[in-house]
PDB file of C-alpha atoms in Angstrom:
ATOM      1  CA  UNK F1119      44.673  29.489 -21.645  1.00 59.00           C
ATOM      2  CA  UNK F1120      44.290  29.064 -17.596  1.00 61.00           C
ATOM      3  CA  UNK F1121      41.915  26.132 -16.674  1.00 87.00           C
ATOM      4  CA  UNK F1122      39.701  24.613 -13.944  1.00 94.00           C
ATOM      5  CA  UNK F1123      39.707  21.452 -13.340  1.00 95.00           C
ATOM      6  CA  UNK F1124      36.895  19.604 -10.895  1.00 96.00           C
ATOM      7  CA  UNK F1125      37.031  15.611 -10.087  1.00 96.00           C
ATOM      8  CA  UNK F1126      35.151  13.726  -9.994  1.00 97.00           C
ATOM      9  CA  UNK F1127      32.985  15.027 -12.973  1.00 95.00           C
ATOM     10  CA  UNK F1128      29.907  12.953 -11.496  1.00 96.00           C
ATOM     11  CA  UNK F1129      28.948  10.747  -8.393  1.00 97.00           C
ATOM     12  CA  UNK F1130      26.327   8.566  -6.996  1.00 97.00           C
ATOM     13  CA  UNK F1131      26.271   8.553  -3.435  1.00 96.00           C
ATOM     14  CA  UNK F1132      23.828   6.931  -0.810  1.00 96.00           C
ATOM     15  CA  UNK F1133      21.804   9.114   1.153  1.00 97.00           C
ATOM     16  CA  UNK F1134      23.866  10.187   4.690  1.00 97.00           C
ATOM     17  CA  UNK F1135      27.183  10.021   2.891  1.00 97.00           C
ATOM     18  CA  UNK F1136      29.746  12.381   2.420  1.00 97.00           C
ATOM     19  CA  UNK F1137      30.990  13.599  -1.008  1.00 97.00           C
ATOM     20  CA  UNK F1138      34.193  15.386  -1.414  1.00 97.00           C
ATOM     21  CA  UNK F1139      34.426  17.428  -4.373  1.00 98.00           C
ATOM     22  CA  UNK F1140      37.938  18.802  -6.026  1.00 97.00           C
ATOM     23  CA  UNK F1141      38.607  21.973  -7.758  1.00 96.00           C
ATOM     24  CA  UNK F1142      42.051  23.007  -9.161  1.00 95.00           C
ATOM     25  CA  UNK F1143      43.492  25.706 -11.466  1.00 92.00           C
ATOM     26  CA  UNK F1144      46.077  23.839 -13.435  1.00 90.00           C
ATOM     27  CA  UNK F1145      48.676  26.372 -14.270  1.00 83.00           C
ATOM     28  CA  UNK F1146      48.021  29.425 -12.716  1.00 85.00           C
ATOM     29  CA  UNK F1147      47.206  30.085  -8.515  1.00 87.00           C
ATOM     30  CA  UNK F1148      44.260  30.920  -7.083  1.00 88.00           C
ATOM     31  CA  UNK F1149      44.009  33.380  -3.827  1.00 88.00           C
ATOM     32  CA  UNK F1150      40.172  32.819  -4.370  1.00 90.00           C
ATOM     33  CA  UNK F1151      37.391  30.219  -5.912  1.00 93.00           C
ATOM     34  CA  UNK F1152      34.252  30.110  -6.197  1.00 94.00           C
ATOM     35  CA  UNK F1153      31.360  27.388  -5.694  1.00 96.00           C
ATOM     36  CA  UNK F1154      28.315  27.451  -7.297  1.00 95.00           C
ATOM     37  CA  UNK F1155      25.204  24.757  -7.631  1.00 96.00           C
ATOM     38  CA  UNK F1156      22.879  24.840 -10.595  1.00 95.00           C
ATOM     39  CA  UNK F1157      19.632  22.818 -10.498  1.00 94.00           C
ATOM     40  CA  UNK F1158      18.439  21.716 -13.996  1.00 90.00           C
ATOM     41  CA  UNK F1159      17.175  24.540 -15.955  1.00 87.00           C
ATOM     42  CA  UNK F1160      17.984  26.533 -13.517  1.00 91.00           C
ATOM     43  CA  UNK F1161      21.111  29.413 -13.314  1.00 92.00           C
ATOM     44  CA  UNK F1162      24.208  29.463 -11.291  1.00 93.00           C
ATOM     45  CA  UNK F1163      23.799  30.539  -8.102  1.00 93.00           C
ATOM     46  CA  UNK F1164      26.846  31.272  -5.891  1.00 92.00           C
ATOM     47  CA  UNK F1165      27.481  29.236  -2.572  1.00 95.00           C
ATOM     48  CA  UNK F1166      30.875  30.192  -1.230  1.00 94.00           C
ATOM     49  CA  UNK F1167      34.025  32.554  -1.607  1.00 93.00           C
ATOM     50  CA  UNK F1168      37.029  29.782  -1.048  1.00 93.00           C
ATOM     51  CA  UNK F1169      39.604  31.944   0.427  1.00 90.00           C
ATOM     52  CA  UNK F1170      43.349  30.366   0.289  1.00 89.00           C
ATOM     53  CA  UNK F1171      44.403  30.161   3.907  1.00 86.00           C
ATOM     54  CA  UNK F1172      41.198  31.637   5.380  1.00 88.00           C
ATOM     55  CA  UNK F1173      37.557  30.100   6.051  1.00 91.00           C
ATOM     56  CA  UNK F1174      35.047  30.117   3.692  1.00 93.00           C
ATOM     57  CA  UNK F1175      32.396  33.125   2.997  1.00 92.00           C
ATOM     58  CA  UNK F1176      29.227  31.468   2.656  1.00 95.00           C
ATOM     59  CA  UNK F1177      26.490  33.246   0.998  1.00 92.00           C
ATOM     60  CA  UNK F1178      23.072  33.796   2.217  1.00 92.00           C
ATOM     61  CA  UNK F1179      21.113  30.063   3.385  1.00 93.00           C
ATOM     62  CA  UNK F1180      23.940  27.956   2.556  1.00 95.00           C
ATOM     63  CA  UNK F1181      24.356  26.366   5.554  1.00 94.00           C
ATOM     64  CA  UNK F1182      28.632  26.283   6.086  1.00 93.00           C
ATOM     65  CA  UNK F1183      28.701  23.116   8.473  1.00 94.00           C
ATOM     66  CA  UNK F1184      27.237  21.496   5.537  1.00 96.00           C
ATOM     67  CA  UNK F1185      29.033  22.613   2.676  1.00 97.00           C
ATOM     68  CA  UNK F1186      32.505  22.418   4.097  1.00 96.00           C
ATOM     69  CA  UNK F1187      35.328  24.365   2.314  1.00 95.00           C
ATOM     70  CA  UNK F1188      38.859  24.013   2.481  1.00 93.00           C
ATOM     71  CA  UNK F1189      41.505  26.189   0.587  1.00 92.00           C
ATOM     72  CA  UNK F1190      44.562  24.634   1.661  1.00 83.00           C
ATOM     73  CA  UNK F1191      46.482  25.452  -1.572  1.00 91.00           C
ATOM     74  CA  UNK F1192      47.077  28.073  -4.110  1.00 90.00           C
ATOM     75  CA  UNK F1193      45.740  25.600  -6.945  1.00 92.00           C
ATOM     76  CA  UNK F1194      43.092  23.765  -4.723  1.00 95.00           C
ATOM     77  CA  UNK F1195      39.963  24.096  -3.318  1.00 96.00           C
ATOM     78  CA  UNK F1196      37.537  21.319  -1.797  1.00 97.00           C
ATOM     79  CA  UNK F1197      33.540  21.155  -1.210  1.00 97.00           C
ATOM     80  CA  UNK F1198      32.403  18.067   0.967  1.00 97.00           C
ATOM     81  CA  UNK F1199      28.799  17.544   1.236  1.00 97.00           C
ATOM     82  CA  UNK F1200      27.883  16.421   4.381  1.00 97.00           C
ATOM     83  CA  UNK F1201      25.298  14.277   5.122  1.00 96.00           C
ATOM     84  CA  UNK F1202      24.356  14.679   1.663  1.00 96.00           C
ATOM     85  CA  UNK F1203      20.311  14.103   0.901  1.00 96.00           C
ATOM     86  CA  UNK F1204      18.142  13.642  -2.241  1.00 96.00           C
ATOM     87  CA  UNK F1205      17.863  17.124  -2.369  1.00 96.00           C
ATOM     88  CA  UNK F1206      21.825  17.818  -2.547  1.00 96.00           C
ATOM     89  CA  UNK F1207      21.424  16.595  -6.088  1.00 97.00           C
ATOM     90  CA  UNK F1208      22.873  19.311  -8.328  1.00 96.00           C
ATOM     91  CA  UNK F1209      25.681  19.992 -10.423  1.00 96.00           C
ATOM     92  CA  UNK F1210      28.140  21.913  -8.407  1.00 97.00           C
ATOM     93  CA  UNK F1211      30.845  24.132 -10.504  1.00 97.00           C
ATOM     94  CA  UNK F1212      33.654  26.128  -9.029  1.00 96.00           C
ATOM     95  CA  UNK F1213      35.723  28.783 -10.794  1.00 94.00           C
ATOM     96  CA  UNK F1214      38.443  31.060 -10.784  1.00 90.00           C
ATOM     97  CA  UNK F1215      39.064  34.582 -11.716  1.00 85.00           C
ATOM     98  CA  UNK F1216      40.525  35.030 -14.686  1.00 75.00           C
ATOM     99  CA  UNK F1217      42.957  37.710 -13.075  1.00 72.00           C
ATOM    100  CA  UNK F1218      43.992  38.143  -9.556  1.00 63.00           C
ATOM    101  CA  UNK F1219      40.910  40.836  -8.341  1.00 61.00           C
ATOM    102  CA  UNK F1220      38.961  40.675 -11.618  1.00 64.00           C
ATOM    103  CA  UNK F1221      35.517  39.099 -12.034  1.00 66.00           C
ATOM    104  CA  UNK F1222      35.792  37.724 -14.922  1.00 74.00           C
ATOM    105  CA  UNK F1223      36.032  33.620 -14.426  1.00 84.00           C
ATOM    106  CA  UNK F1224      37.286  30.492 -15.676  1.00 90.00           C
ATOM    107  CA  UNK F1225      34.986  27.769 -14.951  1.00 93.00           C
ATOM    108  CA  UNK F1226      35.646  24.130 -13.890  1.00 95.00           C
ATOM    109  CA  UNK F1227      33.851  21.213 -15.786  1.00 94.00           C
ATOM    110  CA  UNK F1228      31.636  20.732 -13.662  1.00 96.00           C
ATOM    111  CA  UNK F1229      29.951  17.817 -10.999  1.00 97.00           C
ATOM    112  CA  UNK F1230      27.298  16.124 -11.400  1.00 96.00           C
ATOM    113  CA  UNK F1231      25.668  14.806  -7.816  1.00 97.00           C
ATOM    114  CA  UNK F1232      23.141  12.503  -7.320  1.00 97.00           C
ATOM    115  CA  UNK F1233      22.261  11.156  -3.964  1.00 97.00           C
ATOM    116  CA  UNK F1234      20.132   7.989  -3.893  1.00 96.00           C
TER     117      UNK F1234
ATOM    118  CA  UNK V 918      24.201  41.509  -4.744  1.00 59.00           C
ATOM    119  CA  UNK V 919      22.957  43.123  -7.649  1.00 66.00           C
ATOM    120  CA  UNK V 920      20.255  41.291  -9.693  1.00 82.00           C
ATOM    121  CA  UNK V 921      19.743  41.179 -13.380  1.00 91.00           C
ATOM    122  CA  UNK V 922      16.378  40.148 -15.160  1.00 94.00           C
ATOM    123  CA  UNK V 923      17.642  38.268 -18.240  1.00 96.00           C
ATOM    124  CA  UNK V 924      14.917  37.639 -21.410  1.00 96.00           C
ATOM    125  CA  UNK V 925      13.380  35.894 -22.925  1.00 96.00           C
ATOM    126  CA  UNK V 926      13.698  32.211 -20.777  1.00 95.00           C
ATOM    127  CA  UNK V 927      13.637  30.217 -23.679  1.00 96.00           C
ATOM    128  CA  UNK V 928      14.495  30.336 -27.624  1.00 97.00           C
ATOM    129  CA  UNK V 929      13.562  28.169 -30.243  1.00 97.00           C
ATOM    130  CA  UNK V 930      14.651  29.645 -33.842  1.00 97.00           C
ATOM    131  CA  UNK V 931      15.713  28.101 -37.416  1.00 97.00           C
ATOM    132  CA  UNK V 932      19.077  27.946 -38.469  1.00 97.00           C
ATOM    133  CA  UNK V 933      19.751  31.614 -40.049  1.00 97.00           C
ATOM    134  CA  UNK V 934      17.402  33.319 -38.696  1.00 98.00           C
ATOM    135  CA  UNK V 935      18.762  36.099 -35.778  1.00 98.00           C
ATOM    136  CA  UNK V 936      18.620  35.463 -31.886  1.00 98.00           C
ATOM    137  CA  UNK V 937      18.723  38.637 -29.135  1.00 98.00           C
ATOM    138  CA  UNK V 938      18.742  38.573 -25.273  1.00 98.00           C
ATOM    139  CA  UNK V 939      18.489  40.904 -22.832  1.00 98.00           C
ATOM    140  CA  UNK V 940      19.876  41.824 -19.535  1.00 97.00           C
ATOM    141  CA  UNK V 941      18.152  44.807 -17.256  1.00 96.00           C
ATOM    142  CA  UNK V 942      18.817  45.623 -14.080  1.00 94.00           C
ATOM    143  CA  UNK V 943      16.739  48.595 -11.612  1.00 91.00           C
ATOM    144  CA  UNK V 944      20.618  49.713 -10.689  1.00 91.00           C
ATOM    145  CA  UNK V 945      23.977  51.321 -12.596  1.00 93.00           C
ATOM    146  CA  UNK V 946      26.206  48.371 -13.604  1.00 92.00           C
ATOM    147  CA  UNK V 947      30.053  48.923 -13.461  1.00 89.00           C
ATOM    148  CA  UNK V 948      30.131  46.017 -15.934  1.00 90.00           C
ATOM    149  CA  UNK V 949      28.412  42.984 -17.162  1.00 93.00           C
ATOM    150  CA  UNK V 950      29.116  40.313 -18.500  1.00 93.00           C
ATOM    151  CA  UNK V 951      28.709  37.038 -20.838  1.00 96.00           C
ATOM    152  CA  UNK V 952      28.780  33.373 -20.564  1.00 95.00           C
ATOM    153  CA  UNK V 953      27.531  30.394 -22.805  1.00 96.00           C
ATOM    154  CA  UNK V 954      27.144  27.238 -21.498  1.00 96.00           C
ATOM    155  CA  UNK V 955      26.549  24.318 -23.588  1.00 95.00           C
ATOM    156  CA  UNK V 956      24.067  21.364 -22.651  1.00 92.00           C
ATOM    157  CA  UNK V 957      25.816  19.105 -19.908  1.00 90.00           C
ATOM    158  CA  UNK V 958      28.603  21.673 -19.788  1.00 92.00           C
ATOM    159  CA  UNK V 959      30.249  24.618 -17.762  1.00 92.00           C
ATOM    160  CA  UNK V 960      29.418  28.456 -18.283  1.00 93.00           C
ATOM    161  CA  UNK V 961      32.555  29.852 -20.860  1.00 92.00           C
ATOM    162  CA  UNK V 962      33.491  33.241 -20.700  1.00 91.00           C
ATOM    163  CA  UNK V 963      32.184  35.272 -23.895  1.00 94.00           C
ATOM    164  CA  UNK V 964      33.272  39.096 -23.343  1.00 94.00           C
ATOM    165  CA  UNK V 965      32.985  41.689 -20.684  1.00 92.00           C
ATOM    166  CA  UNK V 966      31.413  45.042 -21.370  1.00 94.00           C
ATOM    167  CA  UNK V 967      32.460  48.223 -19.110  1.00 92.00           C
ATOM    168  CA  UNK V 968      32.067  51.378 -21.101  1.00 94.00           C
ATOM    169  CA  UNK V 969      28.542  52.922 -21.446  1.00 96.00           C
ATOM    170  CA  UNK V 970      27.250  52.631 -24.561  1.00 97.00           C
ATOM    171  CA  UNK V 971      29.755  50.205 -25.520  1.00 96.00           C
ATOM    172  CA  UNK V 972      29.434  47.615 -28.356  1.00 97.00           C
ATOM    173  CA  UNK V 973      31.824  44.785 -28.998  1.00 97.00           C
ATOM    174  CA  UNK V 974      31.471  41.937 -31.789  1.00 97.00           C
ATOM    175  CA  UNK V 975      32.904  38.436 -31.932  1.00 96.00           C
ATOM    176  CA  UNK V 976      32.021  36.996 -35.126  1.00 96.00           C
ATOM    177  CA  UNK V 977      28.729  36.900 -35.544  1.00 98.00           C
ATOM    178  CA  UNK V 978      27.859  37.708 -31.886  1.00 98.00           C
ATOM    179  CA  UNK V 979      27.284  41.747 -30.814  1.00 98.00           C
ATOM    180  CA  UNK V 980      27.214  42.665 -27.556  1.00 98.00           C
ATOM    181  CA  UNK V 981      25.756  45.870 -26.098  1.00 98.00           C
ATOM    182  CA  UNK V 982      25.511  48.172 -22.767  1.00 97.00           C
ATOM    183  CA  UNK V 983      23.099  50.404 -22.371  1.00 97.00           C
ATOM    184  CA  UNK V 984      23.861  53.977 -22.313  1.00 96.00           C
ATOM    185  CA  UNK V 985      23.021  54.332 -18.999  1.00 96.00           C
ATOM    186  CA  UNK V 986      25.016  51.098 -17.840  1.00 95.00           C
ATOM    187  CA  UNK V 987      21.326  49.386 -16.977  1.00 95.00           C
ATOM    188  CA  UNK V 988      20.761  46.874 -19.193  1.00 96.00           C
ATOM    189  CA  UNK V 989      22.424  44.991 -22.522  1.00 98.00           C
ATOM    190  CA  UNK V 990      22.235  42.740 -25.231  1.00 98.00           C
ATOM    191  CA  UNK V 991      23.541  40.041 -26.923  1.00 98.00           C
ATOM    192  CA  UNK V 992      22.440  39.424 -30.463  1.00 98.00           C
ATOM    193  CA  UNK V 993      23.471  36.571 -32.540  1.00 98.00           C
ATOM    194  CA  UNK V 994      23.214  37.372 -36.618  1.00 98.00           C
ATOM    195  CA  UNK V 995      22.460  34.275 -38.756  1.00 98.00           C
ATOM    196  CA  UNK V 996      22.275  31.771 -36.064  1.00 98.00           C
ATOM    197  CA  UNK V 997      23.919  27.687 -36.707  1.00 97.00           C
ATOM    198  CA  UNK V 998      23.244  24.665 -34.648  1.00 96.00           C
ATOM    199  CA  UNK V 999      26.890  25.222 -32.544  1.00 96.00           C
ATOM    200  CA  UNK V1000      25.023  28.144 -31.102  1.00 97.00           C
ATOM    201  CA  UNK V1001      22.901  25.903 -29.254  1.00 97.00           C
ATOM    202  CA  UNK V1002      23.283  26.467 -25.679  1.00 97.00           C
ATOM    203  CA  UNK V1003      21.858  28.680 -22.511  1.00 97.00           C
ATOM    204  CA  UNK V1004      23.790  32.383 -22.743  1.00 98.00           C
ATOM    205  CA  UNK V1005      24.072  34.085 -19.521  1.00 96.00           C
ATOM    206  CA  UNK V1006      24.812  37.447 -18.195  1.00 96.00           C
ATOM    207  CA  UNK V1007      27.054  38.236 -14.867  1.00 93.00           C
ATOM    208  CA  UNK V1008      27.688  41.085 -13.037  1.00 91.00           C
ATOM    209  CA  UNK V1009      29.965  41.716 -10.606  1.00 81.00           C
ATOM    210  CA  UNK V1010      29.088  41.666  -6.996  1.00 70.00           C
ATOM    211  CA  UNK V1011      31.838  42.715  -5.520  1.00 63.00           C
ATOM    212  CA  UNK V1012      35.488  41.332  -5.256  1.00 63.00           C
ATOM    213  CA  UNK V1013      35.652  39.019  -7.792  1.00 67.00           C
ATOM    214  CA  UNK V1014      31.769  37.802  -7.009  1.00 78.00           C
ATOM    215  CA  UNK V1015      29.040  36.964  -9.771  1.00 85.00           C
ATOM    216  CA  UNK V1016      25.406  37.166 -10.140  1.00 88.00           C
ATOM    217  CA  UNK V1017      24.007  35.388 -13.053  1.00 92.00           C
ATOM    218  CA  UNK V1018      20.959  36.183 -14.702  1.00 94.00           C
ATOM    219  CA  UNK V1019      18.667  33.499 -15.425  1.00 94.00           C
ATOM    220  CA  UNK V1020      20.376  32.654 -18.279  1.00 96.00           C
ATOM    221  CA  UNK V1021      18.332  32.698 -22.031  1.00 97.00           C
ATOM    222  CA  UNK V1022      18.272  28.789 -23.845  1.00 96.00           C
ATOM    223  CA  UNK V1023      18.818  29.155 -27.047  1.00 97.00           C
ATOM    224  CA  UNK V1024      17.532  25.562 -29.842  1.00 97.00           C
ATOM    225  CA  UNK V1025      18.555  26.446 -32.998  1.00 97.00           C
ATOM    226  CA  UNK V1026      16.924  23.777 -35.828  1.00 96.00           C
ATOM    227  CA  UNK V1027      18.499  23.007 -38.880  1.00 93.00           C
TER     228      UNK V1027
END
């Protein structure tokens, strides 16, 4: 079946660094993706709409000069932390719908972020 | 978006026995769905429930919506240690948007 790939699957960064993270469906395109963050224990919660060709839709307190997006490509999609602090920490997942429109998704692996 | 209240938080059962959680939401769902995510792994796609009333089975997993399309369930008959993991349920939020519940952990002991 379709699937999501993310790189790199985990980081250390120091704090005030930047962190680009990569998200690609490997054999089908994606018009849209989708970032989430989970904290430990804690459920997905949705940061962004990655639009191919269009800027980002950020959702409610993520701050978008922070989070930058960029859908340059049918099969990719990027999140850089800027800046990144302690408290950037998370494991960030994107996904894909399943079909063009629908809301079912395929998830990526996964990235694990830890700022120092 | 619309919001879910997923129960119970947290799981622990023996090897067997059967495992239920629930999803309920204030408003009418046009669908909901699953997920299972594994410890130190990424939410998987379990099934997607549209119809009211509807019940679908996988195995040893049923899943139900409510009759009014306000809450389900996903019950898990003579659990085994590979169902370990934290289930979630999604609904849509618009195009291709989800809201996750706050996902139920499931420890199964052998």
């Amino acid at each position: 079946g379709a699937v999501v790939s993310q790189h790199p699957s985990w980081v250390i960064c120091k704090s005030g660094t930047s962190v680009k993270i990569e998200c690609r469906s490997l054999d089908f395109q994606a018009t849209t993706m989708f970032w989430y963050r989970q904290f430990p224990k804690q459920s997905l919660m949705l940061m962004a709409t990655s639009n191919e060709g269009s800027k980002a839709t950020y959702e409610q307190g993520v701050e978008k000069d922070k989070f930058l997006i960029n859908h340059a490509s049918l099969t990719l999609s990027t999140l850089t932390v800027t800046s990144a602090h302690p408290e950037d920490s998370s494991f960030y997942i994107c996904s894909a719908p399943r079909l063009a429109g629908g809301e079912t998704q395929y998830f990526g692996p996964g990235t694990r972020l830890l700022v120092l | 978006g619309q919001q879910v209240m997923q129960i119970p938080q947290y799981q622990h059962v023996q090897e067997g026995e059967d495992f239920t959680t629930y999803c309920n939401s204030s408003t009418t769902l046009s669908n909901i769905q699953w997920y299972k995510q594994r410890p130190g792994g990424h939410p998987v796609f379990l099934i997607q429930l549209v119809k009211s009333g509807e019940v679908k089975k996988q195995k040893r997993l049923t899943f139900q919506f409510g009759e009014a399309k306000k809450n389900s369930s996903l019950h898990i008959t003579a659990t085994q240690t590979t169902d370990v993991g934290t289930y979630f349920c999604a609904v849509g939020s618009g195009y291709s948007t989800l809201t996750f519940g706050k996902g139920t952990m499931l420890l199964v002991s052998p």
